[in-house]
Amino acid sequence: MLLRSIKPTFRLIRTSPPVPASIPPSSISLAPHSSTVVNPRGAEQRCLALFQQSCDTFPKLLQLQAQILKLGLANNPLVLTKLASTCSELKLIDYACAILFAPDADTSLYDAFLFNTIIRAYAQTSGSKEVAVAVYGLMRVFDVLPNKFTFPFVLKASAGVGEAGLGRAVHGQLVKFGFAGDAHVDNTLIHMYGSGGDEDVEAARKVFDEMSDWSLVTWSAMIGGYARAGRGLEAVEVFRAMQTAGVRPDDVTMVSVLSACSELGAIELGKWVESYVEKEGIRESLELRNALIDMFAKCGDVDRAVRAFRSTQGPNIMSWTSLIVGMAMHGRGEEAISLFEEMVRAGFAPDDVAFTGLLSACSHSGLVNKGRRYFASMTQDFGLVPKIEHYGCVVDLLSRAGLVDQAIRFVQEMPIEPNPIILRTLINGCRVHGQLQLGETITSQLINSEPMQETNYILLSYIYGKMSHWERKTNIRQAMEEKGMKKTPGSTKIELGDEIHEFVSGDKSHRQYHKINEMVDEMGREMRRAGFAPTTTEVLLDIDEEDKEDALNRHSEKLAIAFALLNTPPGTSIRMVKNLRVCGNCHSATKFISNIYNREIIVRDRKRFHHFKDGVCSCNDFW
């Protein structure tokens, strides 16, 4: 039963809401009054008119409440519903609940419209989603039957709660009451499931496929669900099907499509979206402009992101932050700092996300002193309490700069416990800067606390490779196999024409596999001729050196580069998106390839962007 799953949230419905101290507690009662009304219909209309005309403050609400008692309308369902609606508009929905659910309230007056008003108010109030679901439970306690307008509000609230199984329980309830198949309810179901993870978006697709009529809202909800789940290819496919169906998108749809472009690194599709919006006269909302800025930054063209930002009318804090974060990803630290200072001068107070972007920019550009100063200014100048993400940025800043000892002291002095991400940042710093024994110690401790996290084992394997402890490296591989762990396969996406091609390390399924394989071999020969020496210590497998070199040559980005060299004109740029951090061997190899084939190669990995050109990377090997 749904009520059992949400019962703990009933305590969130406050029976004594905060009201001005000058108001006596008795004034919140609407117990039946002894007055009689000669013309109840006329009194009702007069009361409703007062709600409409003049009830815009709390004192006026109290005056009108007195009128309700005087006119004998305390038991009028229409008046009670209007009272709840007015309290909602005045952000006083707690006050309405104190009246409507008071011990002396007449529960026979409760109906679906009244509960819908309260559920909607809480569903639309930040931090009150649980209460909205709890009110639905209370509705069932009083045996008030929901109608088709009830469930969209409850589903929207369920999406905001983030409690596994709650949305599915509400889905079961709406099926029980016969509202499955209602277009508005189904659209909200798709939105609710689309706000969850990868598994939930499959449930959203099932609802979508079972519908007989798809409106703009339906298409947009499905595209948005795929985009939020990080499944950009499916989002683009649904968008193309929407176009084939002749449904004209709006700005909400295009925001989701741009989000999919960002995830895929599909800059050509993103450019098409920009021109399509202009050509079709789609409303360029601020959310759409911000999505454009974010898309260009995440697809590797930060200069175009700057132009999109400068042409945005009335940018908000998200506009500034999107560009600052974009600058950070591209290693353009000084420009990110300049933009941050410009934002502050423009009167915008930086938030947590802005500082995360700023500190990340300092980290990726080696600006240690500036990073420290900005971290201190969070509290001193802006009154912000640093979160774990900000501490992590400082640890990353110090570790990248080779100041591992200072990073360790910083972690020891943190007022909050370091999370595994911070510890792995320290380990990477130890590995890169030669403090291998310290890195081994921290990694071993991390494995003890997270025995099923494969990343920890892989980090320890890399350390053993650098220490030439091959037997220990082999033992790590065996330990992972015994625990059923596998290294996450590297994958790289590349856009060509109107298609997104994805390559996985060692995969042979691509239709051009044989040509790609030959091109990889050619690249290897040309690199060796140019003096490239592969770094085989990063290969986890226990195989001989020649096989290790071959395994490195089949990393996903090498396959993607070979594909691009075969299918694009000489001299054109190559853009790719990799799901993992670029390994040291591929980073070095890509520098050689960019010089040998006279190509700019732009790679977005899990951490940042790398712009390879003429044998040099924009990160200056500081990644």
Coordinates of C-alpha atoms in Angstrom, one line a residue:
M1 CA 0.0 0.0 0.0
L2 CA 1.3 3.4 -1.0
L3 CA 0.4 5.0 2.3
R4 CA 2.8 2.7 4.2
S5 CA 5.7 3.8 2.0
I6 CA 5.1 7.5 2.6
K7 CA 3.8 7.4 6.2
P8 CA 7.0 8.9 7.7
T9 CA 6.5 12.1 5.7
F10 CA 3.2 13.0 7.3
R11 CA 5.1 14.6 10.2
L12 CA 6.2 17.2 7.6
I13 CA 2.6 18.6 7.5
R14 CA 2.9 21.1 10.3
T15 CA -0.2 21.5 12.4
S16 CA 1.2 24.7 13.9
P17 CA 2.6 26.7 11.0
P18 CA 4.6 29.8 11.6
V19 CA 2.3 32.8 11.7
P20 CA 2.8 36.4 13.1
A21 CA 3.0 36.4 16.9
S22 CA 0.2 39.0 17.0
I23 CA -2.3 36.6 15.6
P24 CA -4.1 34.6 18.3
P25 CA -4.2 30.8 17.8
S26 CA -8.0 30.8 17.8
S27 CA -8.0 32.9 14.6
I28 CA -6.9 29.9 12.5
S29 CA -10.0 27.9 13.3
L30 CA -12.9 27.6 10.9
A31 CA -15.2 25.6 13.2
P32 CA -18.9 26.0 12.3
H33 CA -20.2 29.4 13.3
S34 CA -23.6 30.0 14.8
S35 CA -24.5 32.7 12.3
T36 CA -27.2 31.9 9.7
V37 CA -27.3 33.3 6.2
V38 CA -30.5 34.3 4.5
N39 CA -29.0 34.1 1.0
P40 CA -26.2 31.5 1.1
R41 CA -25.7 31.6 -2.7
G42 CA -25.2 35.4 -2.6
A43 CA -22.9 35.1 0.4
E44 CA -20.8 32.6 -1.5
Q45 CA -20.5 34.8 -4.5
R46 CA -19.6 37.8 -2.4
C47 CA -16.9 35.8 -0.5
L48 CA -15.4 34.5 -3.7
A49 CA -15.3 38.0 -5.2
L50 CA -13.4 39.2 -2.2
F51 CA -10.9 36.4 -2.6
Q52 CA -10.4 37.5 -6.2
Q53 CA -10.2 41.3 -5.7
S54 CA -8.4 42.1 -2.5
C55 CA -6.9 39.1 -0.7
D56 CA -3.2 39.7 -1.5
T57 CA -1.6 39.9 2.0
F58 CA -1.8 37.8 5.2
P59 CA -3.7 40.5 7.2
K60 CA -6.3 40.7 4.4
L61 CA -6.6 36.9 4.4
L62 CA -7.4 37.0 8.2
Q63 CA -10.1 39.6 7.5
L64 CA -11.6 37.5 4.9
Q65 CA -11.4 34.5 7.2
A66 CA -13.5 36.4 9.6
Q67 CA -16.0 37.1 6.9
I68 CA -16.2 33.4 6.1
L69 CA -17.2 32.7 9.7
K70 CA -19.6 35.6 9.8
L71 CA -21.3 34.6 6.6
G72 CA -21.6 31.0 7.8
L73 CA -19.5 29.6 5.0
A74 CA -17.0 27.6 7.0
N75 CA -18.6 24.4 5.6
N76 CA -18.7 25.5 2.0
P77 CA -16.4 23.3 -0.1
L78 CA -16.0 25.9 -2.9
V79 CA -14.9 28.5 -0.4
L80 CA -12.5 26.2 1.4
T81 CA -10.9 25.3 -1.9
K82 CA -10.5 29.0 -2.8
L83 CA -9.0 29.6 0.6
A84 CA -6.4 26.9 0.0
S85 CA -5.7 28.3 -3.4
T86 CA -5.2 31.8 -2.0
C87 CA -2.9 30.5 0.7
S88 CA -0.9 28.8 -2.0
E89 CA -0.5 32.0 -3.9
L90 CA 0.6 33.8 -0.7
K91 CA 3.1 31.1 0.1
L92 CA 1.0 30.2 3.2
I93 CA 0.0 26.7 2.3
D94 CA 1.1 25.5 5.8
Y95 CA -1.4 27.9 7.2
A96 CA -4.1 26.5 5.0
C97 CA -3.3 23.0 6.2
A98 CA -3.5 24.1 9.8
I99 CA -7.1 25.3 9.1
L100 CA -8.3 22.5 6.9
F101 CA -6.8 19.6 8.9
A102 CA -7.5 21.0 12.4
P103 CA -8.9 18.6 14.9
D104 CA -12.4 20.2 14.8
A105 CA -12.5 20.3 10.9
D106 CA -15.5 18.7 9.2
T107 CA -13.8 15.9 7.1
S108 CA -17.0 15.3 5.2
L109 CA -16.2 18.5 3.2
Y110 CA -13.0 17.1 1.8
D111 CA -13.0 16.5 -1.9
A112 CA -10.5 15.9 -4.7
F113 CA -10.4 19.5 -5.8
L114 CA -9.4 20.6 -2.3
F115 CA -6.6 18.0 -2.0
N116 CA -5.4 18.7 -5.6
T117 CA -5.0 22.4 -4.7
I118 CA -2.8 21.5 -1.6
I119 CA -0.8 18.8 -3.4
R120 CA -0.1 21.1 -6.3
A121 CA 1.0 23.9 -4.0
Y122 CA 3.5 21.6 -2.2
A123 CA 4.7 20.0 -5.5
Q124 CA 5.6 23.5 -6.8
T125 CA 7.4 24.5 -3.6
S126 CA 11.1 23.8 -3.3
G127 CA 11.9 21.4 -0.5
S128 CA 8.2 20.3 0.0
K129 CA 7.9 17.5 -2.6
E130 CA 7.7 14.9 0.2
V131 CA 4.8 16.8 1.8
A132 CA 2.9 16.8 -1.5
V133 CA 3.2 13.0 -1.7
A134 CA 2.2 12.8 2.0
V135 CA -0.9 14.8 1.4
Y136 CA -1.9 12.3 -1.3
G137 CA -1.6 9.6 1.4
L138 CA -3.8 11.7 3.7
M139 CA -6.3 12.0 0.8
R140 CA -6.5 8.2 0.8
V141 CA -6.8 8.0 4.6
F142 CA -10.0 10.2 4.3
D143 CA -11.3 8.0 1.5
V144 CA -11.3 10.9 -1.0
L145 CA -11.1 9.5 -4.5
P146 CA -8.5 11.1 -6.7
N147 CA -9.3 12.3 -10.2
K148 CA -7.3 12.6 -13.3
F149 CA -5.9 16.0 -12.2
T150 CA -4.5 14.5 -8.9
F151 CA -1.8 12.2 -10.3
P152 CA 0.1 14.7 -12.5
F153 CA 0.8 16.7 -9.4
V154 CA 1.7 13.6 -7.3
L155 CA 4.0 12.3 -10.1
K156 CA 5.8 15.6 -10.4
A157 CA 6.4 15.6 -6.6
S158 CA 7.6 12.0 -6.8
A159 CA 10.2 13.0 -9.4
G160 CA 11.6 15.5 -7.0
V161 CA 11.8 13.2 -4.0
G162 CA 14.3 10.9 -5.5
E163 CA 13.2 7.9 -3.4
A164 CA 13.5 4.6 -5.3
G165 CA 10.2 2.9 -5.8
L166 CA 8.0 5.8 -4.8
G167 CA 7.2 6.8 -8.4
R168 CA 6.4 3.2 -9.3
A169 CA 4.1 3.0 -6.3
V170 CA 2.2 6.1 -7.5
H171 CA 2.1 4.5 -11.0
G172 CA 0.4 1.5 -9.5
Q173 CA -2.1 3.7 -7.8
L174 CA -3.1 5.5 -11.0
V175 CA -3.5 2.2 -12.8
K176 CA -5.7 1.0 -10.0
F177 CA -8.0 4.0 -10.3
G178 CA -8.2 3.7 -14.1
F179 CA -6.2 6.8 -15.2
A180 CA -3.5 4.9 -17.2
G181 CA -3.9 6.0 -20.8
D182 CA -4.9 9.6 -20.0
A183 CA -2.6 11.7 -22.1
H184 CA -1.8 14.3 -19.4
V185 CA -1.1 11.6 -16.8
D186 CA 1.0 9.6 -19.3
N187 CA 3.0 12.7 -20.2
T188 CA 3.8 13.3 -16.5
L189 CA 4.7 9.6 -16.1
I190 CA 7.3 9.9 -18.8
H191 CA 8.6 13.1 -17.1
M192 CA 8.7 11.3 -13.8
Y193 CA 10.5 8.2 -15.0
G194 CA 12.8 10.4 -17.3
S195 CA 14.0 12.3 -14.2
G196 CA 15.4 9.0 -12.7
G197 CA 18.4 6.9 -13.8
D198 CA 19.1 4.7 -16.7
E199 CA 16.7 2.0 -15.6
D200 CA 13.8 4.4 -15.1
V201 CA 14.2 5.9 -18.6
E202 CA 13.4 2.5 -20.0
A203 CA 10.1 2.6 -18.1
A204 CA 9.5 6.1 -19.6
R205 CA 10.1 4.6 -23.0
K206 CA 7.6 1.8 -22.3
V207 CA 4.9 4.4 -21.4
F208 CA 5.8 6.4 -24.5
D209 CA 5.6 3.4 -26.9
E210 CA 2.2 2.4 -25.5
M211 CA 0.7 5.8 -26.1
S212 CA -1.5 6.2 -29.2
D213 CA -1.1 10.0 -29.6
W214 CA 2.0 12.0 -29.0
S215 CA 1.8 15.7 -28.4
L216 CA 4.7 18.2 -28.2
V217 CA 4.8 17.7 -24.5
T218 CA 5.1 13.9 -25.0
W219 CA 8.0 14.1 -27.4
S220 CA 9.8 16.7 -25.3
A221 CA 9.4 14.6 -22.1
M222 CA 10.9 11.6 -23.8
I223 CA 13.8 13.5 -25.4
G224 CA 14.5 15.2 -22.0
G225 CA 14.5 11.9 -20.2
Y226 CA 17.1 10.4 -22.5
A227 CA 19.2 13.6 -22.3
R228 CA 19.2 13.6 -18.5
A229 CA 20.1 9.9 -18.4
G230 CA 23.2 10.6 -20.5
R231 CA 21.8 8.7 -23.5
G232 CA 22.3 11.4 -26.1
L233 CA 22.1 9.0 -29.1
E234 CA 18.5 7.9 -28.2
A235 CA 17.6 11.6 -27.5
V236 CA 18.6 12.6 -31.0
E237 CA 16.9 9.6 -32.5
V238 CA 13.6 10.5 -30.8
F239 CA 14.0 14.1 -31.9
R240 CA 14.5 13.0 -35.5
A241 CA 11.4 10.8 -35.2
M242 CA 9.5 13.9 -33.9
Q243 CA 10.5 15.9 -36.9
T244 CA 9.4 13.0 -39.2
A245 CA 6.0 13.1 -37.4
G246 CA 5.7 16.8 -38.3
V247 CA 5.6 18.0 -34.7
R248 CA 7.2 21.5 -34.4
P249 CA 9.5 21.7 -31.3
D250 CA 9.6 24.6 -28.9
D251 CA 12.4 26.0 -26.8
V252 CA 12.0 23.3 -24.1
T253 CA 12.5 20.6 -26.7
M254 CA 15.6 22.3 -28.1
V255 CA 17.2 22.7 -24.7
S256 CA 17.0 18.9 -24.3
V257 CA 18.4 18.4 -27.8
L258 CA 21.3 20.7 -27.0
S259 CA 21.9 18.8 -23.8
A260 CA 22.2 15.6 -25.9
C261 CA 24.6 17.4 -28.2
S262 CA 26.7 18.3 -25.2
E263 CA 26.9 14.8 -24.0
L264 CA 27.8 13.4 -27.5
G265 CA 30.2 16.2 -28.4
A266 CA 28.1 16.6 -31.6
I267 CA 29.0 20.2 -32.5
E268 CA 27.7 20.0 -36.1
L269 CA 24.3 19.0 -34.8
G270 CA 24.5 21.8 -32.2
K271 CA 25.3 24.3 -34.9
W272 CA 22.3 23.0 -36.9
V273 CA 20.1 23.5 -33.8
E274 CA 21.3 27.1 -33.4
S275 CA 20.4 27.9 -37.1
Y276 CA 17.1 25.9 -36.9
V277 CA 16.0 27.9 -33.9
E278 CA 16.7 31.2 -35.7
K279 CA 15.1 30.0 -39.0
E280 CA 11.9 28.7 -37.4
G281 CA 11.5 31.6 -35.0
I282 CA 11.6 29.4 -31.9
R283 CA 11.5 31.5 -28.7
E284 CA 15.1 32.0 -27.5
S285 CA 14.5 31.7 -23.8
L286 CA 17.3 32.3 -21.4
E287 CA 17.4 28.6 -20.7
L288 CA 17.9 28.0 -24.5
R289 CA 20.7 30.6 -24.7
N290 CA 22.4 29.0 -21.7
A291 CA 22.1 25.5 -23.3
L292 CA 23.8 26.9 -26.4
I293 CA 26.7 28.3 -24.3
D294 CA 27.1 25.0 -22.5
M295 CA 26.9 23.0 -25.7
F296 CA 29.6 24.9 -27.5
A297 CA 31.9 24.8 -24.5
K298 CA 31.4 21.1 -24.0
C299 CA 31.8 20.4 -27.8
G300 CA 35.2 22.0 -27.9
D301 CA 34.5 25.4 -29.4
V302 CA 34.8 27.7 -26.4
D303 CA 35.3 30.8 -28.6
R304 CA 31.9 30.2 -30.1
A305 CA 30.5 29.7 -26.5
V306 CA 31.9 33.2 -25.7
R307 CA 30.1 34.7 -28.7
A308 CA 26.9 33.0 -27.7
F309 CA 27.3 34.4 -24.2
R310 CA 28.0 37.9 -25.4
S311 CA 24.9 37.9 -27.6
T312 CA 22.7 36.8 -24.8
Q313 CA 20.3 39.4 -23.5
G314 CA 20.2 39.7 -19.7
P315 CA 22.5 36.7 -18.8
N316 CA 21.9 35.2 -15.4
I317 CA 24.3 33.5 -13.0
M318 CA 23.9 30.2 -14.9
S319 CA 25.0 32.0 -18.1
W320 CA 28.2 33.2 -16.5
T321 CA 28.9 29.9 -14.7
S322 CA 28.4 27.8 -17.9
L323 CA 31.1 29.9 -19.6
I324 CA 33.5 29.9 -16.6
V325 CA 33.2 26.1 -16.3
G326 CA 33.8 25.9 -20.1
M327 CA 36.9 27.9 -19.8
A328 CA 38.1 25.7 -17.0
M329 CA 37.6 22.5 -19.0
H330 CA 39.7 24.0 -21.8
G331 CA 42.5 24.9 -19.5
R332 CA 42.0 28.7 -20.1
G333 CA 42.5 29.6 -16.5
E334 CA 43.4 33.3 -16.8
E335 CA 40.3 33.9 -19.0
A336 CA 38.1 32.0 -16.5
I337 CA 39.4 34.3 -13.7
S338 CA 38.9 37.4 -15.8
L339 CA 35.3 36.3 -16.6
F340 CA 34.7 35.6 -12.9
E341 CA 35.9 39.1 -11.9
E342 CA 33.7 40.6 -14.7
M343 CA 30.7 38.7 -13.3
V344 CA 31.3 40.1 -9.8
R345 CA 31.7 43.6 -11.1
A346 CA 28.4 43.2 -13.0
G347 CA 26.7 42.6 -9.6
F348 CA 26.3 38.9 -9.7
A349 CA 27.0 37.0 -6.4
P350 CA 29.0 33.8 -7.3
D351 CA 27.4 30.6 -6.1
D352 CA 28.9 27.2 -5.3
V353 CA 29.0 26.1 -8.9
A354 CA 30.8 29.3 -10.0
F355 CA 33.5 28.7 -7.4
T356 CA 33.8 25.0 -8.5
G357 CA 34.4 26.2 -12.0
L358 CA 36.8 28.9 -10.9
L359 CA 38.9 26.6 -8.7
S360 CA 38.9 23.9 -11.4
A361 CA 40.2 26.5 -13.9
C362 CA 43.1 27.3 -11.5
S363 CA 43.8 23.6 -11.1
H364 CA 43.9 22.8 -14.8
S365 CA 46.2 25.8 -15.4
G366 CA 48.6 25.4 -12.5
L367 CA 47.5 28.7 -10.9
V368 CA 48.3 27.6 -7.3
N369 CA 48.4 30.9 -5.5
K370 CA 45.3 32.3 -7.2
G371 CA 43.5 29.1 -6.5
R372 CA 44.3 29.3 -2.8
R373 CA 43.3 33.0 -2.7
Y374 CA 39.9 32.3 -4.3
F375 CA 39.3 29.4 -2.0
A376 CA 39.8 31.7 1.0
S377 CA 37.6 34.4 -0.6
M378 CA 34.6 32.1 -0.6
T379 CA 34.2 32.5 3.1
Q380 CA 35.9 35.9 3.6
D381 CA 34.3 37.9 0.8
F382 CA 31.2 36.0 -0.2
G383 CA 30.1 34.2 3.0
L384 CA 30.0 30.8 1.3
V385 CA 30.8 27.6 3.3
P386 CA 33.1 25.4 1.1
K387 CA 31.6 22.0 0.2
I388 CA 33.4 18.8 -0.5
E389 CA 33.7 19.7 -4.2
H390 CA 35.6 22.9 -3.4
Y391 CA 38.0 21.0 -1.1
G392 CA 38.4 18.5 -3.8
C393 CA 39.4 21.2 -6.3
V394 CA 42.1 22.5 -3.9
V395 CA 43.5 19.0 -3.4
D396 CA 43.5 18.5 -7.2
L397 CA 45.2 22.0 -7.6
L398 CA 48.0 21.0 -5.2
S399 CA 48.4 17.5 -6.5
R400 CA 48.7 18.5 -10.1
A401 CA 51.3 21.0 -9.2
G402 CA 53.4 18.4 -7.5
L403 CA 52.7 19.7 -4.0
V404 CA 51.6 16.3 -2.8
D405 CA 52.8 16.9 0.8
Q406 CA 50.9 20.1 1.0
A407 CA 47.8 18.4 -0.5
I408 CA 48.0 15.7 2.2
R409 CA 48.3 18.3 5.0
F410 CA 45.3 20.1 3.5
V411 CA 43.3 16.9 3.6
Q412 CA 44.3 16.2 7.2
E413 CA 43.2 19.8 8.2
M414 CA 39.8 19.7 6.4
P415 CA 36.8 20.2 8.7
I416 CA 35.0 17.4 6.8
E417 CA 35.9 13.8 6.1
P418 CA 37.6 13.4 2.6
N419 CA 35.5 11.3 0.2
P420 CA 37.0 8.6 -2.0
I421 CA 37.2 11.0 -4.9
I422 CA 39.6 13.3 -3.0
L423 CA 41.7 10.3 -2.0
R424 CA 41.9 9.1 -5.6
T425 CA 43.0 12.6 -6.5
L426 CA 45.8 12.3 -4.0
I427 CA 46.8 8.9 -5.4
N428 CA 47.0 10.2 -9.0
G429 CA 49.2 13.0 -7.7
C430 CA 51.5 10.5 -6.0
R431 CA 51.6 8.4 -9.2
V432 CA 52.3 11.3 -11.6
H433 CA 54.9 12.9 -9.3
G434 CA 56.8 9.8 -8.2
Q435 CA 55.6 9.4 -4.6
L436 CA 54.8 5.8 -5.4
Q437 CA 55.1 4.3 -1.9
L438 CA 52.8 6.9 -0.5
G439 CA 50.3 6.3 -3.3
E440 CA 50.5 2.5 -2.7
T441 CA 49.7 3.1 1.0
I442 CA 46.7 5.4 0.4
T443 CA 45.3 3.1 -2.4
S444 CA 45.6 0.0 -0.1
Q445 CA 43.6 1.8 2.6
L446 CA 41.0 2.8 0.0
I447 CA 40.7 -0.8 -1.2
N448 CA 40.0 -1.8 2.4
S449 CA 37.2 0.7 2.7
E450 CA 35.9 0.2 -0.9
P451 CA 36.6 -3.5 -1.7
M452 CA 34.2 -3.5 -4.7
Q453 CA 35.4 -0.3 -6.4
E454 CA 37.4 -1.4 -9.5
T455 CA 39.0 2.1 -9.9
N456 CA 41.0 1.6 -6.8
Y457 CA 42.5 -1.7 -8.0
I458 CA 43.3 -0.1 -11.4
L459 CA 45.1 2.8 -9.7
L460 CA 47.2 0.4 -7.6
S461 CA 48.0 -1.6 -10.8
Y462 CA 49.3 1.6 -12.5
I463 CA 51.4 2.3 -9.4
Y464 CA 52.9 -1.2 -9.4
G465 CA 53.6 -0.8 -13.1
K466 CA 55.6 2.3 -12.5
M467 CA 57.4 0.6 -9.6
S468 CA 58.2 -2.4 -12.0
H469 CA 56.5 -4.7 -9.5
W470 CA 55.1 -7.0 -12.2
E471 CA 54.1 -9.8 -9.9
R472 CA 52.0 -7.5 -7.7
K473 CA 50.5 -6.0 -10.8
T474 CA 49.5 -9.5 -11.9
N475 CA 48.0 -10.2 -8.5
I476 CA 45.8 -7.1 -8.8
R477 CA 44.4 -8.4 -12.1
Q478 CA 43.7 -11.8 -10.5
A479 CA 42.0 -10.2 -7.5
M480 CA 39.7 -8.2 -9.8
E481 CA 38.8 -11.4 -11.7
E482 CA 38.0 -13.2 -8.5
K483 CA 35.7 -10.4 -7.4
G484 CA 34.0 -10.4 -10.8
M485 CA 35.3 -6.9 -11.6
K486 CA 36.3 -5.7 -15.1
K487 CA 38.0 -2.5 -16.1
T488 CA 35.5 -0.1 -17.6
P489 CA 36.1 -0.3 -21.4
G490 CA 37.3 2.9 -22.9
S491 CA 34.9 4.3 -25.6
T492 CA 35.2 7.3 -27.9
K493 CA 32.5 9.0 -29.8
I494 CA 33.1 11.0 -33.0
E495 CA 30.6 12.9 -35.2
L496 CA 30.8 12.5 -38.9
G497 CA 28.0 14.1 -41.1
D498 CA 24.7 13.3 -39.4
E499 CA 26.0 10.2 -37.6
I500 CA 27.7 9.6 -34.3
H501 CA 30.3 6.8 -34.4
E502 CA 31.3 5.1 -31.2
F503 CA 34.5 3.1 -30.8
V504 CA 35.3 0.7 -27.9
S505 CA 38.8 -0.6 -27.2
G506 CA 39.4 -3.8 -29.1
D507 CA 35.9 -3.6 -30.8
K508 CA 35.8 -5.1 -34.3
S509 CA 32.1 -4.4 -35.2
H510 CA 32.5 -1.1 -37.2
R511 CA 31.8 -1.5 -40.9
Q512 CA 35.2 0.0 -41.7
Y513 CA 37.1 -2.1 -39.2
H514 CA 39.6 -3.5 -41.6
K515 CA 40.5 -0.1 -43.1
I516 CA 40.7 1.4 -39.6
N517 CA 43.0 -1.4 -38.4
E518 CA 45.3 -0.8 -41.3
M519 CA 45.3 2.9 -40.6
V520 CA 46.2 2.2 -36.9
D521 CA 49.2 0.2 -38.0
E522 CA 50.3 2.9 -40.4
M523 CA 50.0 5.5 -37.5
G524 CA 52.1 3.3 -35.3
R525 CA 54.8 3.0 -38.0
E526 CA 54.9 6.7 -38.6
M527 CA 55.0 7.5 -34.9
R528 CA 57.9 5.1 -34.3
R529 CA 59.7 6.7 -37.2
A530 CA 59.2 10.1 -35.6
G531 CA 60.7 8.9 -32.3
F532 CA 57.6 7.9 -30.3
A533 CA 58.1 5.3 -27.5
P534 CA 55.0 3.7 -26.1
T535 CA 54.4 3.6 -22.3
T536 CA 53.4 0.0 -21.6
T537 CA 53.3 0.3 -17.8
E538 CA 49.7 1.4 -18.1
V539 CA 48.5 -1.9 -19.6
L540 CA 46.7 -3.9 -16.9
L541 CA 47.1 -7.3 -18.7
D542 CA 50.0 -9.7 -18.0
I543 CA 51.3 -10.0 -21.6
D544 CA 54.6 -9.4 -23.3
E545 CA 55.8 -6.0 -24.4
E546 CA 54.9 -6.4 -28.0
D547 CA 51.3 -7.4 -27.2
K548 CA 51.1 -4.5 -24.7
E549 CA 52.1 -2.1 -27.5
D550 CA 49.4 -3.6 -29.7
A551 CA 46.8 -3.2 -27.0
L552 CA 47.7 0.5 -26.6
N553 CA 47.4 1.0 -30.3
R554 CA 43.8 -0.4 -30.1
H555 CA 42.6 2.1 -27.5
S556 CA 39.3 3.7 -28.5
E557 CA 40.7 7.1 -29.3
K558 CA 43.3 5.6 -31.6
L559 CA 40.5 3.8 -33.5
A560 CA 38.5 7.1 -33.7
I561 CA 41.5 9.1 -34.9
A562 CA 42.2 6.4 -37.6
F563 CA 38.5 6.6 -38.7
A564 CA 38.7 10.4 -38.9
L565 CA 41.9 10.4 -40.9
L566 CA 40.2 8.0 -43.4
N567 CA 37.0 9.9 -43.7
T568 CA 37.7 13.6 -43.4
P569 CA 39.6 16.0 -45.8
P570 CA 43.3 16.6 -45.0
G571 CA 43.9 19.5 -42.6
T572 CA 40.5 19.5 -41.0
S573 CA 40.0 19.3 -37.2
I574 CA 39.1 16.1 -35.5
R575 CA 36.8 16.3 -32.4
M576 CA 36.2 13.4 -30.1
V577 CA 34.6 12.6 -26.7
K578 CA 36.1 9.9 -24.5
N579 CA 34.4 8.4 -21.5
L580 CA 37.5 7.9 -19.4
R581 CA 40.6 10.0 -18.6
V582 CA 43.1 10.0 -21.4
C583 CA 46.0 7.7 -20.5
G584 CA 49.6 9.0 -20.6
N585 CA 50.5 6.8 -23.6
C586 CA 47.5 8.0 -25.8
H587 CA 48.2 11.6 -24.7
S588 CA 51.8 11.4 -25.9
A589 CA 50.8 9.5 -29.1
T590 CA 48.1 12.0 -30.0
K591 CA 50.7 14.8 -29.9
F592 CA 52.8 12.9 -32.4
I593 CA 49.8 12.2 -34.6
S594 CA 48.7 15.8 -34.7
N595 CA 52.1 16.8 -36.0
I596 CA 52.6 13.9 -38.4
Y597 CA 49.2 14.3 -40.1
N598 CA 49.0 18.1 -39.7
R599 CA 45.7 17.9 -37.8
E600 CA 44.2 19.7 -34.8
I601 CA 42.8 17.0 -32.6
I602 CA 40.3 18.1 -29.9
V603 CA 39.7 15.5 -27.2
R604 CA 37.2 15.8 -24.4
D605 CA 37.9 13.2 -21.7
R606 CA 36.2 12.7 -18.4
K607 CA 38.2 15.6 -16.8
R608 CA 38.9 18.3 -19.4
F609 CA 39.6 19.2 -23.0
H610 CA 42.9 18.6 -24.8
H611 CA 43.7 20.6 -28.0
F612 CA 46.5 18.8 -29.8
K613 CA 48.2 20.8 -32.6
D614 CA 51.7 20.7 -34.1
G615 CA 52.8 18.1 -31.6
V616 CA 51.8 20.2 -28.5
C617 CA 48.8 19.9 -26.2
S618 CA 46.9 22.9 -24.8
C619 CA 47.2 21.4 -21.3
N620 CA 51.0 21.6 -21.5
D621 CA 51.1 18.1 -20.2
F622 CA 49.5 19.4 -17.0
W623 CA 46.4 17.1 -16.8

